[in-house]
Amino acid sequence: MTDFRDVLALEALPEGRVMTVRVDGHVIGLARIADTAHAFQSLCPHDKASLQDGKVDGCQVHCPRHFARFDLKSGKVSAGWRVDDLRLYPVRLRDGRIEVDADALRRQPPEGPKKVWDFT
Ligand code: FES
């Protein structure tokens, strides 16, 4: 089953950066590569640094803390690291907007606390 949720216009997502968005209380990362978007857990599997402060180069996201790189198509980490894969979430584009599969998020939630309340 899929349950795609509208999260952002593709045009609002700059290339080379990670943007975080909230879907059903889960904070996830988004990255744009040309005309595609990728959704993934926003905390690094190594030591939980926020990938929002990292950069996107080619189809890899670079962690800002210890510089591990994760492939945004497979979730695999760069050579030399022994950490879990980056959790990826299915994305589709509809009329220029990014939609993320909330059912996949429920089945395999990103690490980190789910934010039920938001007073910001
Ligand atoms: S926290 Fe990301 S590589 Fe260490």
mmCIF file of C-alpha atoms and ligand atoms in Angstrom:
data_model
loop_
_atom_site.group_PDB
_atom_site.id
_atom_site.type_symbol
_atom_site.label_atom_id
_atom_site.label_comp_id
_atom_site.label_asym_id
_atom_site.label_seq_id
_atom_site.Cartn_x
_atom_site.Cartn_y
_atom_site.Cartn_z
ATOM 1 C CA MET A 1 0.000 0.000 0.000
ATOM 2 C CA THR A 2 1.195 3.509 -0.690
ATOM 3 C CA ASP A 3 0.065 6.751 0.852
ATOM 4 C CA PHE A 4 1.844 9.597 -0.903
ATOM 5 C CA ARG A 5 1.819 12.982 0.832
ATOM 6 C CA ASP A 6 2.467 16.305 -0.830
ATOM 7 C CA VAL A 7 5.493 17.944 0.820
ATOM 8 C CA LEU A 8 7.088 20.603 -1.380
ATOM 9 C CA ALA A 9 7.357 22.075 -4.864
ATOM 10 C CA LEU A 10 10.397 20.686 -6.679
ATOM 11 C CA GLU A 11 11.350 24.240 -7.644
ATOM 12 C CA ALA A 12 11.598 25.170 -3.945
ATOM 13 C CA LEU A 13 14.305 22.544 -3.386
ATOM 14 C CA PRO A 14 17.733 23.903 -4.346
ATOM 15 C CA GLU A 15 20.302 21.535 -5.824
ATOM 16 C CA GLY A 16 23.380 20.799 -3.724
ATOM 17 C CA ARG A 17 21.620 21.150 -0.389
ATOM 18 C CA VAL A 18 19.513 19.053 1.961
ATOM 19 C CA MET A 19 16.201 20.426 3.110
ATOM 20 C CA THR A 20 14.275 18.866 5.973
ATOM 21 C CA VAL A 21 10.514 18.536 5.975
ATOM 22 C CA ARG A 22 8.056 16.958 8.352
ATOM 23 C CA VAL A 23 5.745 14.174 7.224
ATOM 24 C CA ASP A 24 3.319 12.775 9.805
ATOM 25 C CA GLY A 25 5.614 14.064 12.563
ATOM 26 C CA HIS A 26 8.757 12.485 11.108
ATOM 27 C CA VAL A 27 11.568 14.799 10.048
ATOM 28 C CA ILE A 28 13.121 13.595 6.804
ATOM 29 C CA GLY A 29 15.653 14.982 4.375
ATOM 30 C CA LEU A 30 14.992 15.926 0.774
ATOM 31 C CA ALA A 31 17.557 16.445 -1.948
ATOM 32 C CA ARG A 32 17.160 17.388 -5.569
ATOM 33 C CA ILE A 33 19.234 15.946 -8.360
ATOM 34 C CA ALA A 34 18.289 17.603 -11.645
ATOM 35 C CA ASP A 35 14.588 16.903 -12.126
ATOM 36 C CA THR A 36 14.315 14.200 -9.481
ATOM 37 C CA ALA A 37 13.936 14.325 -5.724
ATOM 38 C CA HIS A 38 15.126 11.902 -3.054
ATOM 39 C CA ALA A 39 13.775 11.453 0.471
ATOM 40 C CA PHE A 40 15.806 9.919 3.286
ATOM 41 C CA GLN A 41 16.342 9.898 7.038
ATOM 42 C CA SER A 42 17.651 13.286 8.120
ATOM 43 C CA LEU A 43 20.078 11.989 10.774
ATOM 44 C CA CYS A 44 23.341 10.340 9.795
ATOM 45 C CA PRO A 45 23.385 6.589 10.581
ATOM 46 C CA HIS A 46 26.890 6.957 12.054
ATOM 47 C CA ASP A 47 26.492 9.433 14.918
ATOM 48 C CA LYS A 48 23.178 11.184 14.239
ATOM 49 C CA ALA A 49 24.505 14.422 12.766
ATOM 50 C CA SER A 50 21.850 16.337 10.911
ATOM 51 C CA LEU A 51 22.312 15.860 7.205
ATOM 52 C CA GLN A 52 20.544 19.178 6.730
ATOM 53 C CA ASP A 53 23.960 20.732 7.308
ATOM 54 C CA GLY A 54 25.591 18.459 4.747
ATOM 55 C CA LYS A 55 25.901 18.922 1.029
ATOM 56 C CA VAL A 56 24.770 17.000 -1.998
ATOM 57 C CA ASP A 57 27.312 16.224 -4.680
ATOM 58 C CA GLY A 58 26.323 14.101 -7.650
ATOM 59 C CA CYS A 59 23.979 11.533 -6.195
ATOM 60 C CA GLN A 60 25.649 11.480 -2.775
ATOM 61 C CA VAL A 61 24.912 13.306 0.439
ATOM 62 C CA HIS A 62 27.950 14.207 2.544
ATOM 63 C CA CYS A 63 27.617 14.131 6.310
ATOM 64 C CA PRO A 64 28.984 17.356 7.809
ATOM 65 C CA ARG A 65 30.380 15.778 10.984
ATOM 66 C CA HIS A 66 32.767 13.003 9.891
ATOM 67 C CA PHE A 67 32.258 13.244 6.132
ATOM 68 C CA ALA A 68 30.777 9.836 5.355
ATOM 69 C CA ARG A 69 28.978 9.885 2.016
ATOM 70 C CA PHE A 70 25.694 8.110 1.315
ATOM 71 C CA ASP A 71 24.358 7.192 -2.088
ATOM 72 C CA LEU A 72 20.892 8.666 -2.492
ATOM 73 C CA LYS A 73 19.799 5.893 -4.870
ATOM 74 C CA SER A 74 20.896 2.904 -2.767
ATOM 75 C CA GLY A 75 21.442 4.342 0.724
ATOM 76 C CA LYS A 76 24.895 2.696 0.807
ATOM 77 C CA VAL A 77 27.723 4.401 2.669
ATOM 78 C CA SER A 78 31.084 5.213 1.092
ATOM 79 C CA ALA A 79 33.990 2.775 1.349
ATOM 80 C CA GLY A 80 35.647 2.352 4.721
ATOM 81 C CA TRP A 81 32.573 2.893 6.876
ATOM 82 C CA ARG A 82 30.726 0.226 8.865
ATOM 83 C CA VAL A 83 27.381 1.863 9.477
ATOM 84 C CA ASP A 84 23.806 1.103 8.532
ATOM 85 C CA ASP A 85 22.501 2.211 5.187
ATOM 86 C CA LEU A 86 20.725 5.527 4.966
ATOM 87 C CA ARG A 87 16.988 4.853 5.000
ATOM 88 C CA LEU A 88 15.379 5.985 1.778
ATOM 89 C CA TYR A 89 11.713 6.726 1.160
ATOM 90 C CA PRO A 90 9.829 6.482 -2.120
ATOM 91 C CA VAL A 91 9.108 9.776 -3.826
ATOM 92 C CA ARG A 92 7.013 10.714 -6.806
ATOM 93 C CA LEU A 93 6.458 13.957 -8.640
ATOM 94 C CA ARG A 94 2.985 15.225 -9.431
ATOM 95 C CA ASP A 95 2.475 18.512 -11.248
ATOM 96 C CA GLY A 96 5.880 19.754 -10.137
ATOM 97 C CA ARG A 97 5.342 18.819 -6.515
ATOM 98 C CA ILE A 98 7.243 16.267 -4.443
ATOM 99 C CA GLU A 99 5.194 13.569 -2.747
ATOM 100 C CA VAL A 100 6.648 11.155 -0.171
ATOM 101 C CA ASP A 101 5.250 7.726 0.677
ATOM 102 C CA ALA A 102 3.993 8.107 4.267
ATOM 103 C CA ASP A 103 3.220 4.386 4.438
ATOM 104 C CA ALA A 104 6.925 3.605 3.918
ATOM 105 C CA LEU A 105 7.709 6.073 6.715
ATOM 106 C CA ARG A 106 5.339 4.254 9.049
ATOM 107 C CA ARG A 107 6.825 0.871 8.175
ATOM 108 C CA GLN A 108 10.429 1.995 8.617
ATOM 109 C CA PRO A 109 10.463 5.300 10.512
ATOM 110 C CA PRO A 110 13.618 7.406 10.512
ATOM 111 C CA GLU A 111 15.722 7.311 13.650
ATOM 112 C CA GLY A 112 15.165 10.119 16.101
ATOM 113 C CA PRO A 113 12.141 11.256 18.029
ATOM 114 C CA LYS A 114 8.831 11.678 16.284
ATOM 115 C CA LYS A 115 7.695 15.230 16.822
ATOM 116 C CA VAL A 116 4.087 15.093 17.833
ATOM 117 C CA TRP A 117 3.892 18.702 18.970
ATOM 118 C CA ASP A 118 5.328 21.661 17.154
ATOM 119 C CA PHE A 119 5.265 25.044 18.879
ATOM 120 C CA THR A 120 7.593 26.774 16.428
HETATM 121 S S1 FES B 1 27.924 11.557 12.155
HETATM 122 FE FE1 FES B 1 27.882 11.346 10.017
HETATM 123 S S2 FES B 1 29.779 10.476 9.509
HETATM 124 FE FE2 FES B 1 29.777 10.619 11.651
#
